[in-house]
JSON list of C-alpha atoms in Angstrom, two decimals:
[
{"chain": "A", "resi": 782, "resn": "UNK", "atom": "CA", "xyz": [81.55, 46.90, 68.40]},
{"chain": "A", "resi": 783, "resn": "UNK", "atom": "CA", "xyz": [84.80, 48.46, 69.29]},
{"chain": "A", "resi": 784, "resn": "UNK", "atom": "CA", "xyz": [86.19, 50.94, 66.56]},
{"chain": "A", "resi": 785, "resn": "UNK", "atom": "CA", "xyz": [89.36, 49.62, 65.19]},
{"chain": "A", "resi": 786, "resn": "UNK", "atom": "CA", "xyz": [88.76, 46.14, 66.56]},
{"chain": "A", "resi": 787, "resn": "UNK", "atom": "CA", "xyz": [86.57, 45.42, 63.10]},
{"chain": "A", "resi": 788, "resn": "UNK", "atom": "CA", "xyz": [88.16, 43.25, 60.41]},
{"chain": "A", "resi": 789, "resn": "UNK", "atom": "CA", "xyz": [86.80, 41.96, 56.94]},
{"chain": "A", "resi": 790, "resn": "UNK", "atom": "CA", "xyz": [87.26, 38.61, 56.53]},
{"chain": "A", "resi": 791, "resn": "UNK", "atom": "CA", "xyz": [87.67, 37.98, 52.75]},
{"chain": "A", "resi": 792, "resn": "UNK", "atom": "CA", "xyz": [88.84, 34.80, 50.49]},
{"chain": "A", "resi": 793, "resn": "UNK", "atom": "CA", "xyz": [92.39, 35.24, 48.95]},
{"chain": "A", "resi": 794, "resn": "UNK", "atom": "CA", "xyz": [92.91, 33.12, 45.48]},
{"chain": "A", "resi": 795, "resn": "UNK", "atom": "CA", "xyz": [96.16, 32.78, 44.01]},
{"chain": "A", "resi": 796, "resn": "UNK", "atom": "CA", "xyz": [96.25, 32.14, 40.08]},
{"chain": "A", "resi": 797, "resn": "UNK", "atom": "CA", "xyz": [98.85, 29.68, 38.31]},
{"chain": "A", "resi": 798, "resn": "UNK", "atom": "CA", "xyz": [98.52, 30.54, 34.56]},
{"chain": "A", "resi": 799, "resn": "UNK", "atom": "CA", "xyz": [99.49, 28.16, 31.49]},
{"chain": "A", "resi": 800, "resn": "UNK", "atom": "CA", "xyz": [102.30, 31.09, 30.57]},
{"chain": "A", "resi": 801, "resn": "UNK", "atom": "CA", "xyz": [103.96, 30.57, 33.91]},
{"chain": "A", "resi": 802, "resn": "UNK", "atom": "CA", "xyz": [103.65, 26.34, 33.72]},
{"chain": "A", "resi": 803, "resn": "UNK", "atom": "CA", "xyz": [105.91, 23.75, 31.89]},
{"chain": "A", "resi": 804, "resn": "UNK", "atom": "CA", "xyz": [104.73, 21.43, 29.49]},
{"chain": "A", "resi": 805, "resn": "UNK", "atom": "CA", "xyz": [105.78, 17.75, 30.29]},
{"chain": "A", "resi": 806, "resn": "UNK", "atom": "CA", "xyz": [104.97, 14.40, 28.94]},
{"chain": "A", "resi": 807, "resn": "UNK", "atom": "CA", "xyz": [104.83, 11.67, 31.54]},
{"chain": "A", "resi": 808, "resn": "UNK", "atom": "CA", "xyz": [102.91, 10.74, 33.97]},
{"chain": "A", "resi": 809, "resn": "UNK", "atom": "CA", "xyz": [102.36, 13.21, 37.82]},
{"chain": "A", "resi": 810, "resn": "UNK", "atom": "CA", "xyz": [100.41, 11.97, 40.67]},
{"chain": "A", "resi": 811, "resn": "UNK", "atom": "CA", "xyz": [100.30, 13.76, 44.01]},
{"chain": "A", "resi": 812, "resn": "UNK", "atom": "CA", "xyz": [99.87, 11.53, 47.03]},
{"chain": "A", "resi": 813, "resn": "UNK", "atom": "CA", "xyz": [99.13, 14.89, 49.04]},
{"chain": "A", "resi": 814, "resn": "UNK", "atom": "CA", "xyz": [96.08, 16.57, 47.03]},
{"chain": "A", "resi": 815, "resn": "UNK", "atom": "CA", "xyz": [94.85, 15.09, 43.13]},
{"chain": "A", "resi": 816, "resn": "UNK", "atom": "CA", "xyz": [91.16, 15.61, 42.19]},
{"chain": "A", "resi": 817, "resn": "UNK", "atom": "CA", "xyz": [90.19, 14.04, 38.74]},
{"chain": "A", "resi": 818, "resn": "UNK", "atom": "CA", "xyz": [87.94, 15.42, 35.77]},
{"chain": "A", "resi": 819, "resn": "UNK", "atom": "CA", "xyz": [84.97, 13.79, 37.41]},
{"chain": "A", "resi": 820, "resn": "UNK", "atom": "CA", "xyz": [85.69, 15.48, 40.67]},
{"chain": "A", "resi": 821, "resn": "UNK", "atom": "CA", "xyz": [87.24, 12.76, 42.79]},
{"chain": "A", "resi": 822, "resn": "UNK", "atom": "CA", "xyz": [89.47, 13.48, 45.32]},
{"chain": "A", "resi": 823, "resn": "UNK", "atom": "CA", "xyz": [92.58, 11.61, 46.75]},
{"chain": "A", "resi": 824, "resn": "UNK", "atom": "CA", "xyz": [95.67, 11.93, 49.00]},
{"chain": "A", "resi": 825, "resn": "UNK", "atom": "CA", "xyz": [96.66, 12.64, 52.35]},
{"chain": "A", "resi": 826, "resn": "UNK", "atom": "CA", "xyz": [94.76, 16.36, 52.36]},
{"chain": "A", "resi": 827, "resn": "UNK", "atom": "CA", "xyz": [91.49, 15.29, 50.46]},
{"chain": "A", "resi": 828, "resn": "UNK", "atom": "CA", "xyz": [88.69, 15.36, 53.73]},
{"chain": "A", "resi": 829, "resn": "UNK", "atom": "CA", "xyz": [90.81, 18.85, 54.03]},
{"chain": "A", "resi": 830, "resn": "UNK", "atom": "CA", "xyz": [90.62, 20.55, 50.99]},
{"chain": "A", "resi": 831, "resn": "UNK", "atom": "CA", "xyz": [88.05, 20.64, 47.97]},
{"chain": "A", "resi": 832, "resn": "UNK", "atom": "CA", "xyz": [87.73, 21.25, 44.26]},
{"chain": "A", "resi": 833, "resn": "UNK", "atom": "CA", "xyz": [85.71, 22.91, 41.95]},
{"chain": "A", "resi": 834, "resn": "UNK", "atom": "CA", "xyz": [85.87, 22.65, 38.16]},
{"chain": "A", "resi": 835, "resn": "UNK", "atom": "CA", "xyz": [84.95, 24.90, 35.33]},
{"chain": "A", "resi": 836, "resn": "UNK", "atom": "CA", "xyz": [86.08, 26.45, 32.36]},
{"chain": "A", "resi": 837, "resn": "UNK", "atom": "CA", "xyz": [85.47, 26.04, 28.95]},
{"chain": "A", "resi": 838, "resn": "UNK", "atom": "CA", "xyz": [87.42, 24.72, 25.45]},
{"chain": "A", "resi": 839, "resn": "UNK", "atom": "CA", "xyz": [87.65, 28.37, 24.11]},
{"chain": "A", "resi": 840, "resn": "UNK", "atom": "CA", "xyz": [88.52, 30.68, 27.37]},
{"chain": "A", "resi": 841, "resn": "UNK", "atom": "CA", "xyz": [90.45, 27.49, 28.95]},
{"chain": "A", "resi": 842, "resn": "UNK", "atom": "CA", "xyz": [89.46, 25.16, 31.56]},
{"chain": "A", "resi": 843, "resn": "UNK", "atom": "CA", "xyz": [90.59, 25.29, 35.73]},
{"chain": "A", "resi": 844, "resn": "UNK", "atom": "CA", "xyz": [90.42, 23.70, 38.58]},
{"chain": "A", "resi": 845, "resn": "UNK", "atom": "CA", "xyz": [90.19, 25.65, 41.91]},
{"chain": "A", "resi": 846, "resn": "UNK", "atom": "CA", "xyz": [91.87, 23.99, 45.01]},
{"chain": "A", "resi": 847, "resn": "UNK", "atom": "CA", "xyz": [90.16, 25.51, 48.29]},
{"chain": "A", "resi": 848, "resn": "UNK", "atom": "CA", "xyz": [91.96, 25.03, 51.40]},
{"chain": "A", "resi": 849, "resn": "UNK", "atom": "CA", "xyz": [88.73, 25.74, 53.95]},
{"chain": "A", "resi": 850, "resn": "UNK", "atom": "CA", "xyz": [89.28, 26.48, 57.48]},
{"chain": "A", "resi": 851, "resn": "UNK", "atom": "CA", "xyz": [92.95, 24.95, 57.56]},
{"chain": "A", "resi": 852, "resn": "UNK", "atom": "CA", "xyz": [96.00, 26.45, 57.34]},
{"chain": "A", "resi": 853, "resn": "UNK", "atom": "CA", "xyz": [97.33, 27.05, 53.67]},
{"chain": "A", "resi": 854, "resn": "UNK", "atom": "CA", "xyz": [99.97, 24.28, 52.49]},
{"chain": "A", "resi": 855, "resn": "UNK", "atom": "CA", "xyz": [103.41, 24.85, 52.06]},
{"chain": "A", "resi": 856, "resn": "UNK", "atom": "CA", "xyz": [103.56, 23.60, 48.01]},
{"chain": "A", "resi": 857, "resn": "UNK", "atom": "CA", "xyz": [106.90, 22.35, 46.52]},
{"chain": "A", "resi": 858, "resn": "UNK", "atom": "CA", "xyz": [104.71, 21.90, 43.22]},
{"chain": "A", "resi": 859, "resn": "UNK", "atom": "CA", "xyz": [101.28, 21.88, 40.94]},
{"chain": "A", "resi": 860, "resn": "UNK", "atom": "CA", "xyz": [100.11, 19.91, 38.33]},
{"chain": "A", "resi": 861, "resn": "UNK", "atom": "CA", "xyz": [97.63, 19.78, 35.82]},
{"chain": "A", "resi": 862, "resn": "UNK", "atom": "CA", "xyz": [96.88, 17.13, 33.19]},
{"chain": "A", "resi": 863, "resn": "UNK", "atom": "CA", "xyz": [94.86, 17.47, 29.95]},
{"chain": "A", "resi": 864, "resn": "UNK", "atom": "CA", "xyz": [95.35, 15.06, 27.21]},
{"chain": "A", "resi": 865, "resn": "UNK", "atom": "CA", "xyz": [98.50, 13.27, 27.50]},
{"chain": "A", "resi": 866, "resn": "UNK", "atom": "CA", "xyz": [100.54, 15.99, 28.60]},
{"chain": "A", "resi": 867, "resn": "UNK", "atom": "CA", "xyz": [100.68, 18.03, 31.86]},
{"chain": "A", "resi": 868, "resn": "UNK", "atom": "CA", "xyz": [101.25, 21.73, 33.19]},
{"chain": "A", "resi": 869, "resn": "UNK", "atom": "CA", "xyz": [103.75, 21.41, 35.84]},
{"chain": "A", "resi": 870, "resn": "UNK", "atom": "CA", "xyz": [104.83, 24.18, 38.14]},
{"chain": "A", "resi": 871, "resn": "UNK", "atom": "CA", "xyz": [107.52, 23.91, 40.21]},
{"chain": "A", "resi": 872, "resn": "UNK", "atom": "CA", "xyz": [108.31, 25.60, 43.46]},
{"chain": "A", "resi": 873, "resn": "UNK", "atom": "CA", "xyz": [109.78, 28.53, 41.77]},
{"chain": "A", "resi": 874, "resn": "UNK", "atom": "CA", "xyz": [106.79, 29.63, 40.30]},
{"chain": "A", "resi": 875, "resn": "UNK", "atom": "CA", "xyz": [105.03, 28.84, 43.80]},
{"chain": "A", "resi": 876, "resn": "UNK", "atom": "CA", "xyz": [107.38, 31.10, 46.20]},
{"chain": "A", "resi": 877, "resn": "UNK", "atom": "CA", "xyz": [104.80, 34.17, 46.14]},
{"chain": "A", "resi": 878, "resn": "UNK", "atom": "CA", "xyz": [102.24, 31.59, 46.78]},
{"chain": "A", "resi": 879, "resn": "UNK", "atom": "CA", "xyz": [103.94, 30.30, 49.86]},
{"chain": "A", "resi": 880, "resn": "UNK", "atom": "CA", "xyz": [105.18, 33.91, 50.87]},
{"chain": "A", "resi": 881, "resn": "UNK", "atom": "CA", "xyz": [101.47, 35.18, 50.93]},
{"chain": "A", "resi": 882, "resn": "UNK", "atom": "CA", "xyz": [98.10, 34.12, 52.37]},
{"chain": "A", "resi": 883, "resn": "UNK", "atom": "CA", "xyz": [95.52, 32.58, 50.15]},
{"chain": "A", "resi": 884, "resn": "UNK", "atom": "CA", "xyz": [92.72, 30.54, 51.10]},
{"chain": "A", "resi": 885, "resn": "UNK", "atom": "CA", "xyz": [92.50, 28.78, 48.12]},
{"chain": "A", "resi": 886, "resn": "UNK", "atom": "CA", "xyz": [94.70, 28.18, 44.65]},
{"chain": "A", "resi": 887, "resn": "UNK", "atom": "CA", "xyz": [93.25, 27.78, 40.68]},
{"chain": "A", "resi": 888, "resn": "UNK", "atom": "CA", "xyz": [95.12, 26.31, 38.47]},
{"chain": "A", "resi": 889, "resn": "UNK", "atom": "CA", "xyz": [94.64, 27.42, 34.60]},
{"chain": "A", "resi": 890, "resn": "UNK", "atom": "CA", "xyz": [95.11, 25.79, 31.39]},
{"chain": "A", "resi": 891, "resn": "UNK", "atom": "CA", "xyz": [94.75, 29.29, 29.22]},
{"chain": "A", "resi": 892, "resn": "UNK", "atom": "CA", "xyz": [97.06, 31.78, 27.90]},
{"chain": "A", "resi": 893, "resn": "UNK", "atom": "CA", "xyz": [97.45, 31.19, 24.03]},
{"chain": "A", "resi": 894, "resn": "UNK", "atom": "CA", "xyz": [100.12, 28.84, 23.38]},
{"chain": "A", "resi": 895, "resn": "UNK", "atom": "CA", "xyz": [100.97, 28.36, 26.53]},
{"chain": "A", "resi": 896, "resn": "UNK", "atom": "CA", "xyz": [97.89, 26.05, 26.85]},
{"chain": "A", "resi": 897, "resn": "UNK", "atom": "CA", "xyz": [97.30, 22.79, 26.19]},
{"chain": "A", "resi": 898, "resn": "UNK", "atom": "CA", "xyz": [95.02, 22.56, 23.09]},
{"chain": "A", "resi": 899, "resn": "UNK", "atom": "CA", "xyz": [93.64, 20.20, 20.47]},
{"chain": "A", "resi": 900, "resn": "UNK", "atom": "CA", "xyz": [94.17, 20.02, 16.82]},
{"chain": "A", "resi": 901, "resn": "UNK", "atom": "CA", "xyz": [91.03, 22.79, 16.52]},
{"chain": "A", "resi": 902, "resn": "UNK", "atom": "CA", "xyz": [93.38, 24.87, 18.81]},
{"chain": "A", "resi": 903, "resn": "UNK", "atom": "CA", "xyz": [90.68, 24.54, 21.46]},
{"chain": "A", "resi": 904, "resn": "UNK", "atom": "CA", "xyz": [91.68, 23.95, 25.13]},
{"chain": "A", "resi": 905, "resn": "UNK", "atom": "CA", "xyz": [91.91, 20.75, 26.22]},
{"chain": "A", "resi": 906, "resn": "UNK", "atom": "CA", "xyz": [89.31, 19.77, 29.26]},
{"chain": "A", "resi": 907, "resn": "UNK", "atom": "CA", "xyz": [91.51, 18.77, 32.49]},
{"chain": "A", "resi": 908, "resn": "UNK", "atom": "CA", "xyz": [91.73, 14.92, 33.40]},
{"chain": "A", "resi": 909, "resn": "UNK", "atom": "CA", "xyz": [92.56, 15.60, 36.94]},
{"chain": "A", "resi": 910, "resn": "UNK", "atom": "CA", "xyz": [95.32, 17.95, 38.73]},
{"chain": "A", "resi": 911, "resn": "UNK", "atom": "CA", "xyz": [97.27, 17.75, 41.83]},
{"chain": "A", "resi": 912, "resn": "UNK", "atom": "CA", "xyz": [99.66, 19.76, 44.25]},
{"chain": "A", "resi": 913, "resn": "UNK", "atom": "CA", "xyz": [102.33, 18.64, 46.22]},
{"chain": "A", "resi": 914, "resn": "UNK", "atom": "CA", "xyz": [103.68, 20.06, 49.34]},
{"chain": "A", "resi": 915, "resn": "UNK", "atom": "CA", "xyz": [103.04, 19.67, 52.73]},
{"chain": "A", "resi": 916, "resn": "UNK", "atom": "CA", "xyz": [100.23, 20.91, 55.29]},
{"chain": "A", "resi": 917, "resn": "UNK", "atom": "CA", "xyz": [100.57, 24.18, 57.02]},
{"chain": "A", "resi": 918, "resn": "UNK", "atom": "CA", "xyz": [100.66, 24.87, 60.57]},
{"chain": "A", "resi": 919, "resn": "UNK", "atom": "CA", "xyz": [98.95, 27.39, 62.82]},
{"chain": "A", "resi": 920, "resn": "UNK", "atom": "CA", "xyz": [101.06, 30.87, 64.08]},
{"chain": "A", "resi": 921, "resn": "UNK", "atom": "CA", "xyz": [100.19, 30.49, 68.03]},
{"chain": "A", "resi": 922, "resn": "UNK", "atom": "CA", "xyz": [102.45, 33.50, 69.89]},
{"chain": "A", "resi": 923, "resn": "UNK", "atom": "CA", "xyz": [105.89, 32.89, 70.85]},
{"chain": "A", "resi": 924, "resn": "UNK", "atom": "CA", "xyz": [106.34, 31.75, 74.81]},
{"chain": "A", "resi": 925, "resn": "UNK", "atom": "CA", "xyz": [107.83, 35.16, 75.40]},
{"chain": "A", "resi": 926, "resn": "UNK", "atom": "CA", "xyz": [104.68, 37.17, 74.11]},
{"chain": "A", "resi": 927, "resn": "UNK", "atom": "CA", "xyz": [102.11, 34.21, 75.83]},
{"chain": "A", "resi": 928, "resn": "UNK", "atom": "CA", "xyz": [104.64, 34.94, 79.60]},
{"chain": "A", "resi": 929, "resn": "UNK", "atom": "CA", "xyz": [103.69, 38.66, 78.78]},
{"chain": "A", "resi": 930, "resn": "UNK", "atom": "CA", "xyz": [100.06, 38.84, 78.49]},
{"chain": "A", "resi": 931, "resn": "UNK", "atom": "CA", "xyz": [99.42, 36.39, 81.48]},
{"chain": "A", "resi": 932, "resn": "UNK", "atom": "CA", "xyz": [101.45, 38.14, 83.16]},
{"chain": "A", "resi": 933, "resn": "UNK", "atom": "CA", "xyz": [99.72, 41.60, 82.85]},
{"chain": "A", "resi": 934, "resn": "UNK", "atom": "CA", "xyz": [96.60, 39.69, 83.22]},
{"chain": "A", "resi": 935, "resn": "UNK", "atom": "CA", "xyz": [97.49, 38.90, 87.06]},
{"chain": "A", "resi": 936, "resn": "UNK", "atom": "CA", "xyz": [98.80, 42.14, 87.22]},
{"chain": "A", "resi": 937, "resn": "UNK", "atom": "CA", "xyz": [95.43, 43.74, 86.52]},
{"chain": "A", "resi": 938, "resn": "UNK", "atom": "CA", "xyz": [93.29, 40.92, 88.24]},
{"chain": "A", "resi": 939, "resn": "UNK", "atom": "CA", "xyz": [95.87, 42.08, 91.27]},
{"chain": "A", "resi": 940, "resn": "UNK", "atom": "CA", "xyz": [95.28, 45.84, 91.16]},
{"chain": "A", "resi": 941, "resn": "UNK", "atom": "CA", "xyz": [91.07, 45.15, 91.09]},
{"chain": "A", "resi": 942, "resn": "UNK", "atom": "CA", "xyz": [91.60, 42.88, 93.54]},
{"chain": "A", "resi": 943, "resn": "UNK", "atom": "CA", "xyz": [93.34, 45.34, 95.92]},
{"chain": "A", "resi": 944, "resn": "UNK", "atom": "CA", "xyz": [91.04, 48.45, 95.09]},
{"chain": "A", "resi": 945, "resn": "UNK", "atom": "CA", "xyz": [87.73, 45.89, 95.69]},
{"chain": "A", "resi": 946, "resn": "UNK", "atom": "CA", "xyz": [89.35, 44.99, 99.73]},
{"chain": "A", "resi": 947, "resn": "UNK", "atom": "CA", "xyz": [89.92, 48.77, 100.49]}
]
């Protein structure tokens, strides 16, 4: 292998805590991404993505969203339900998400008060969760940069060409 040429591949999460969520009665569905309690998946991204679920009622429970081999999404929000109310963030709290690159998103009920708990101030287990947004795209190179490389691709097949007839 060619020094310098090397790279480390590594998964990137990105963490939405209770402390950063609101709390809101009502009812949120996502028609792009929702996995329930029991681990069902639904929406437009579901053969995309996948979820895993863990936690507990003293730490807090989450539910990890991994995006795979496809591009991240661009989110507008995230959701996650517990009881009868939900943890909602909104796209503020999801800018350095869609600044970065992540390869997957969790998203926590934890962080105190923040949480949602029961009447034994234990966290609540999550019913399902969601996120809305859109899919993302592939970067390919810019028509400029692609015209420059084939072009000093002919240029070298050109110059071994000429040295090979003499």
């Amino acid at each position: 292998m060619i020094a310098g040429l090397a790279s480390n591949a590594s998964a990137v999460n990105f963490d939405l805590h209770a402390v950063d969520a609101s709390k809101i009665v009502g009812n949120t569905t996502s028609s792009f991404y929702e996995v329930s309690g029991a681990g069902a998946e639904s929406g437009t991204s579901a053969g995309d993505f996948s979820s895993t679920l863990g936690g507990n009622e003293n730490t807090g429970f989450w539910v990890k969203i991994s995006f795979g081999s496809n591009p991240q999404p661009d989110l507008t929000s995230a959701f996650l339900k517990a009881s009868n109310k939900y943890l909602l963030w909104d796209s503020v709290d999801l800018t350095a998400f869609n600044a970065g690159t992540f390869d997957s998103i969790t998203l926590w009920n934890d962080g105190g008060s923040a949480g949602i708990r029961n009447q034994n101030n234990k966290y609540q287990g999550t019913s399902h969760a969601g996120i809305l947004g859109e899919p993302g795209t592939t970067e390919v190179p810019d028509g400029g940069s692609t015209l420059i490389l084939v072009g000093a691709a002919f240029a070298v097949m050109s110059a071994v060409k000429r040295k090979l007839e003499n």
